[in-house]
């Protein structure tokens, strides 16, 4: 397997980030010797990705917990900054539970007996605007259940505050009106407190919560003997002398071996929020991540991120990373792909062989990939990598087009388009972040066979060089394109097929042999 990025160094150590892709706002639950991670999926479908690992270093994508979001009418077009924000995953009473805050509708949850599902339909636990970053706690000592969440000022006018509730043990109902547990406006120097993760440890209620903003923040720890407070606070992880900006918001994990670890994100521009793994210990509990009680958590190297560290004590696991490559067996796409909006019948054209057949969907918005719902996307998989795919455009009406895109607030794509006389052309187009219409990035040229091998080479800083082979070898196309993120989402790799408005079939695009590598 030719992986674009691996964290496992093969000598008993790992390097950070352990996941060099946009697994935003990660949370992890441990069941036996297995660790399961979920992350924000915003408005993409399916949502709530589920990753599995036995050593916290090597991860595979197991699937998704969310097939749809309600109300469905909100997600027929891309909503790159809405939907699922900062989920929390827990295991209780023999079931997996995921809670999240939808900033436009409220706190929701799904649950399942097995990580593979089936998962329940989303249940609205608390309705309201601006309710985000929800996390439950079932207190095994008392049998009580609790919920904590943060606030999005853009919807509610409130921020820098954490609210707590008593919750019914079945996770469906809140039992009170809510109490402000922590008002960070009263804490000198604290701002944008959010992303709380609620735990019970050593007789204390613990809220591990980030503050200070996505790009520049730090990780805070709060503790109280009573759920409703008062809480005392401490900064337990910050950038310090390292080059890891804003190391915060994530998951405390205690492994089967009794070690403590902390996974968090780092906001890395077009690459999104990549995931780091830090050793964690408690004051007075011994060196190098050994478990124990007492004191405050100490994360990383005395509160600063580590670049390289010994791996957690765990069963051996093959060196791996979430899949990127896809042969589209039986015409189906792999788990790594998501649609930019709620998918509709007819976007894919089933067929008996391998390869992905996309329908050229008629639309008045083919000039702007950012607003198209029928773009199939996956995350940038590494800092530097190459991606290639074969494309054939068949039966396309004039203006029908398909291609390989790097998609963000600005975008660029290379692919095939049917000219007015039906001649297939190789085209390369782009749009700046402020532009509402794409432009040519290079002069169109003939693609006589109606096929092309497409390539994007990505170097440090998410600088993208596009290439194509239409039968005479790979040739570079256009200027270097600097990928850009969305507001909360990293840039994405995309496959699409479109056509101008009209009636009747508009053609199909056949993608095969999608490959990524260093």
Tab-separated table of C-alpha atoms in Angstrom, residues 23-257:
chain	number	residue	atom	x	y	z
A	23	UNK	CA	-10.641	14.967	10.999
A	24	UNK	CA	-11.917	18.111	12.668
A	25	UNK	CA	-12.765	18.318	16.396
A	26	UNK	CA	-11.885	14.670	17.135
A	27	UNK	CA	-13.332	12.658	19.995
A	28	UNK	CA	-12.450	9.080	20.924
A	29	UNK	CA	-13.980	6.322	23.029
A	30	UNK	CA	-12.145	3.191	24.158
A	31	UNK	CA	-13.884	-0.187	24.455
A	32	UNK	CA	-11.524	-2.953	25.535
A	33	UNK	CA	-8.470	-2.773	23.277
A	34	UNK	CA	-10.299	-0.859	20.539
A	35	UNK	CA	-10.421	2.892	20.047
A	36	UNK	CA	-13.108	4.611	17.965
A	37	UNK	CA	-12.815	8.204	16.729
A	38	UNK	CA	-15.483	10.486	15.326
A	39	UNK	CA	-15.179	14.033	14.004
A	40	UNK	CA	-17.132	16.982	12.661
A	41	UNK	CA	-18.678	16.340	9.253
A	42	UNK	CA	-20.588	19.630	8.908
A	43	UNK	CA	-22.973	19.411	5.915
A	44	UNK	CA	-21.373	16.498	4.052
A	45	UNK	CA	-23.061	13.114	3.569
A	46	UNK	CA	-22.772	10.557	5.021
A	47	UNK	CA	-21.841	12.255	8.293
A	48	UNK	CA	-20.190	11.366	11.600
A	49	UNK	CA	-17.170	9.395	10.334
A	50	UNK	CA	-16.055	6.435	12.469
A	51	UNK	CA	-12.365	5.532	12.611
A	52	UNK	CA	-10.879	2.492	14.376
A	53	UNK	CA	-7.457	1.867	15.912
A	54	UNK	CA	-5.874	-0.475	18.425
A	55	UNK	CA	-2.785	1.657	19.081
A	56	UNK	CA	-4.015	5.277	18.603
A	57	UNK	CA	-1.425	5.713	15.827
A	58	UNK	CA	-2.642	3.568	12.910
A	59	UNK	CA	-6.256	4.303	11.955
A	60	UNK	CA	-8.741	2.914	9.442
A	61	UNK	CA	-12.121	4.317	8.400
A	62	UNK	CA	-14.857	1.937	9.575
A	63	UNK	CA	-17.850	3.864	8.241
A	64	UNK	CA	-20.299	6.596	9.242
A	65	UNK	CA	-23.032	6.904	11.852
A	66	UNK	CA	-25.263	9.425	10.089
A	67	UNK	CA	-27.060	8.902	6.779
A	68	UNK	CA	-29.095	12.089	6.820
A	69	UNK	CA	-29.652	15.358	8.649
A	70	UNK	CA	-32.957	16.925	9.536
A	71	UNK	CA	-34.622	18.987	8.315
A	72	UNK	CA	-33.660	17.574	4.907
A	73	UNK	CA	-34.671	20.828	3.193
A	74	UNK	CA	-31.684	22.549	4.830
A	75	UNK	CA	-29.189	20.286	3.091
A	76	UNK	CA	-30.233	20.061	-0.556
A	77	UNK	CA	-27.387	22.492	-1.334
A	78	UNK	CA	-23.897	22.549	0.215
A	79	UNK	CA	-23.769	23.835	3.809
A	80	UNK	CA	-20.047	23.772	4.427
A	81	UNK	CA	-20.267	25.550	7.794
A	82	UNK	CA	-23.443	23.944	9.184
A	83	UNK	CA	-24.680	20.520	10.260
A	84	UNK	CA	-22.543	18.388	12.579
A	85	UNK	CA	-20.234	20.380	14.868
A	86	UNK	CA	-17.796	18.776	17.327
A	87	UNK	CA	-19.418	15.445	18.193
A	88	UNK	CA	-18.714	13.423	21.354
A	89	UNK	CA	-18.653	9.625	21.321
A	90	UNK	CA	-19.238	7.491	24.419
A	91	UNK	CA	-20.004	3.853	25.317
A	92	UNK	CA	-22.661	3.197	27.965
A	93	UNK	CA	-25.094	0.389	28.797
A	94	UNK	CA	-23.755	-1.742	25.971
A	95	UNK	CA	-24.312	0.940	23.330
A	96	UNK	CA	-22.271	3.540	21.466
A	97	UNK	CA	-23.618	7.090	21.741
A	98	UNK	CA	-22.742	10.161	19.681
A	99	UNK	CA	-23.989	13.625	20.666
A	100	UNK	CA	-23.358	16.785	18.657
A	101	UNK	CA	-24.559	20.345	18.354
A	102	UNK	CA	-26.197	21.532	15.143
A	103	UNK	CA	-25.788	25.324	15.451
A	104	UNK	CA	-29.067	25.995	13.639
A	105	UNK	CA	-31.296	23.406	15.337
A	106	UNK	CA	-29.871	22.138	18.631
A	107	UNK	CA	-28.285	19.181	20.376
A	108	UNK	CA	-28.848	15.818	18.709
A	109	UNK	CA	-27.812	12.213	19.331
A	110	UNK	CA	-27.655	8.816	17.641
A	111	UNK	CA	-26.781	5.455	19.190
A	112	UNK	CA	-26.081	1.866	18.207
A	113	UNK	CA	-25.260	-1.471	19.793
A	114	UNK	CA	-22.356	-2.046	17.403
A	115	UNK	CA	-20.010	0.512	15.880
A	116	UNK	CA	-20.938	-0.863	12.444
A	117	UNK	CA	-24.564	0.014	13.159
A	118	UNK	CA	-27.369	0.167	12.488
A	119	UNK	CA	-27.486	3.605	14.104
A	120	UNK	CA	-30.721	5.177	15.260
A	121	UNK	CA	-32.261	8.151	13.479
A	122	UNK	CA	-31.134	11.527	14.892
A	123	UNK	CA	-33.007	12.504	18.051
A	124	UNK	CA	-33.274	16.174	19.056
A	125	UNK	CA	-32.301	16.362	22.727
A	126	UNK	CA	-32.394	20.153	23.097
A	127	UNK	CA	-33.800	22.537	20.514
A	128	UNK	CA	-32.311	25.978	20.037
A	129	UNK	CA	-29.991	28.223	18.059
A	130	UNK	CA	-26.270	28.265	18.762
A	131	UNK	CA	-26.111	25.078	20.850
A	132	UNK	CA	-22.818	23.407	19.927
A	133	UNK	CA	-20.154	20.952	21.086
A	134	UNK	CA	-22.393	18.741	23.221
A	135	UNK	CA	-20.984	16.002	25.462
A	136	UNK	CA	-22.827	13.539	27.748
A	137	UNK	CA	-21.665	11.821	30.949
A	138	UNK	CA	-23.156	8.810	32.676
A	139	UNK	CA	-21.815	8.809	36.227
A	140	UNK	CA	-21.238	5.165	37.091
A	141	UNK	CA	-20.877	6.047	40.792
A	142	UNK	CA	-24.293	7.647	41.245
A	143	UNK	CA	-26.317	6.534	38.214
A	144	UNK	CA	-26.905	10.191	37.283
A	145	UNK	CA	-26.561	11.411	33.691
A	146	UNK	CA	-25.432	14.873	32.564
A	147	UNK	CA	-24.917	16.951	29.429
A	148	UNK	CA	-22.685	19.945	28.805
A	149	UNK	CA	-22.579	22.163	25.709
A	150	UNK	CA	-21.046	25.384	24.423
A	151	UNK	CA	-22.517	28.309	22.473
A	152	UNK	CA	-22.007	29.802	18.996
A	153	UNK	CA	-22.285	33.572	19.129
A	154	UNK	CA	-23.166	33.715	15.416
A	155	UNK	CA	-26.546	32.114	16.199
A	156	UNK	CA	-27.211	32.842	19.863
A	157	UNK	CA	-25.304	36.022	20.718
A	158	UNK	CA	-23.608	33.996	23.496
A	159	UNK	CA	-20.038	32.683	23.624
A	160	UNK	CA	-17.292	31.857	26.097
A	161	UNK	CA	-19.752	29.954	28.283
A	162	UNK	CA	-20.473	26.298	29.091
A	163	UNK	CA	-23.976	25.178	30.095
A	164	UNK	CA	-24.802	21.975	31.982
A	165	UNK	CA	-27.944	19.888	32.388
A	166	UNK	CA	-29.103	16.808	34.213
A	167	UNK	CA	-30.153	14.266	31.599
A	168	UNK	CA	-32.400	11.196	31.618
A	169	UNK	CA	-30.397	7.937	31.641
A	170	UNK	CA	-31.763	7.027	28.200
A	171	UNK	CA	-30.053	10.113	26.735
A	172	UNK	CA	-33.262	11.493	25.245
A	173	UNK	CA	-34.461	14.192	27.651
A	174	UNK	CA	-32.927	17.012	29.681
A	175	UNK	CA	-34.279	17.302	33.210
A	176	UNK	CA	-33.719	20.987	33.934
A	177	UNK	CA	-33.469	24.372	32.249
A	178	UNK	CA	-29.667	24.418	32.291
A	179	UNK	CA	-27.054	26.074	34.477
A	180	UNK	CA	-23.975	28.050	33.505
A	181	UNK	CA	-21.135	25.851	34.727
A	182	UNK	CA	-18.287	28.097	33.550
A	183	UNK	CA	-18.517	31.705	32.414
A	184	UNK	CA	-15.076	32.375	30.980
A	185	UNK	CA	-15.812	36.100	30.790
A	186	UNK	CA	-15.019	36.022	34.506
A	187	UNK	CA	-11.625	34.350	33.916
A	188	UNK	CA	-8.881	36.855	33.069
A	189	UNK	CA	-7.437	36.203	29.616
A	190	UNK	CA	-9.876	33.439	28.638
A	191	UNK	CA	-11.940	33.783	25.465
A	192	UNK	CA	-13.819	31.529	23.026
A	193	UNK	CA	-14.250	28.721	25.553
A	194	UNK	CA	-15.934	25.828	23.702
A	195	UNK	CA	-15.627	22.129	22.779
A	196	UNK	CA	-16.158	20.687	26.297
A	197	UNK	CA	-15.540	17.003	27.050
A	198	UNK	CA	-17.058	15.840	30.344
A	199	UNK	CA	-15.440	13.154	32.543
A	200	UNK	CA	-15.577	11.738	36.079
A	201	UNK	CA	-12.152	10.959	37.544
A	202	UNK	CA	-10.675	10.566	40.999
A	203	UNK	CA	-13.788	11.958	42.697
A	204	UNK	CA	-13.907	15.066	40.501
A	205	UNK	CA	-16.041	16.213	37.623
A	206	UNK	CA	-13.642	17.206	34.851
A	207	UNK	CA	-14.379	19.382	31.833
A	208	UNK	CA	-11.552	19.388	29.302
A	209	UNK	CA	-12.258	22.347	27.037
A	210	UNK	CA	-10.313	24.484	24.563
A	211	UNK	CA	-10.197	28.254	24.472
A	212	UNK	CA	-8.387	31.025	22.640
A	213	UNK	CA	-9.608	30.380	19.092
A	214	UNK	CA	-9.062	27.724	16.443
A	215	UNK	CA	-5.746	29.022	15.102
A	216	UNK	CA	-4.130	30.191	18.332
A	217	UNK	CA	-5.841	28.534	21.273
A	218	UNK	CA	-4.897	26.306	24.173
A	219	UNK	CA	-6.351	23.359	26.076
A	220	UNK	CA	-7.958	24.011	29.431
A	221	UNK	CA	-8.903	21.642	32.238
A	222	UNK	CA	-11.629	22.460	34.778
A	223	UNK	CA	-12.511	20.453	37.884
A	224	UNK	CA	-15.163	20.517	40.584
A	225	UNK	CA	-16.410	18.147	43.275
A	226	UNK	CA	-19.961	18.976	42.194
A	227	UNK	CA	-21.235	18.922	38.615
A	228	UNK	CA	-22.769	22.374	38.987
A	229	UNK	CA	-19.505	23.866	40.276
A	230	UNK	CA	-17.711	25.958	41.199
A	231	UNK	CA	-14.870	24.913	38.865
A	232	UNK	CA	-11.197	25.731	39.106
A	233	UNK	CA	-9.154	25.939	35.928
A	234	UNK	CA	-5.694	25.328	34.512
A	235	UNK	CA	-4.075	25.510	31.065
A	236	UNK	CA	-2.738	22.006	30.357
A	237	UNK	CA	-1.520	22.233	26.722
A	238	UNK	CA	-0.371	25.154	24.591
A	239	UNK	CA	1.951	25.881	21.687
A	240	UNK	CA	4.837	27.083	23.840
A	241	UNK	CA	8.158	26.843	21.991
A	242	UNK	CA	6.842	24.472	19.333
A	243	UNK	CA	5.542	25.119	15.820
A	244	UNK	CA	2.179	23.447	16.572
A	245	UNK	CA	-0.273	26.334	16.607
A	246	UNK	CA	-3.466	26.090	18.656
A	247	UNK	CA	-3.025	22.526	20.017
A	248	UNK	CA	-6.422	21.912	21.583
A	249	UNK	CA	-9.918	20.370	21.507
A	250	UNK	CA	-9.969	16.621	21.607
A	251	UNK	CA	-10.148	13.432	23.604
A	252	UNK	CA	-8.644	12.009	26.775
A	253	UNK	CA	-8.143	8.263	26.331
A	254	UNK	CA	-7.225	5.661	28.965
A	255	UNK	CA	-6.042	2.496	27.251
A	256	UNK	CA	-6.472	-1.139	28.331
A	257	UNK	CA	-2.839	-0.985	29.483
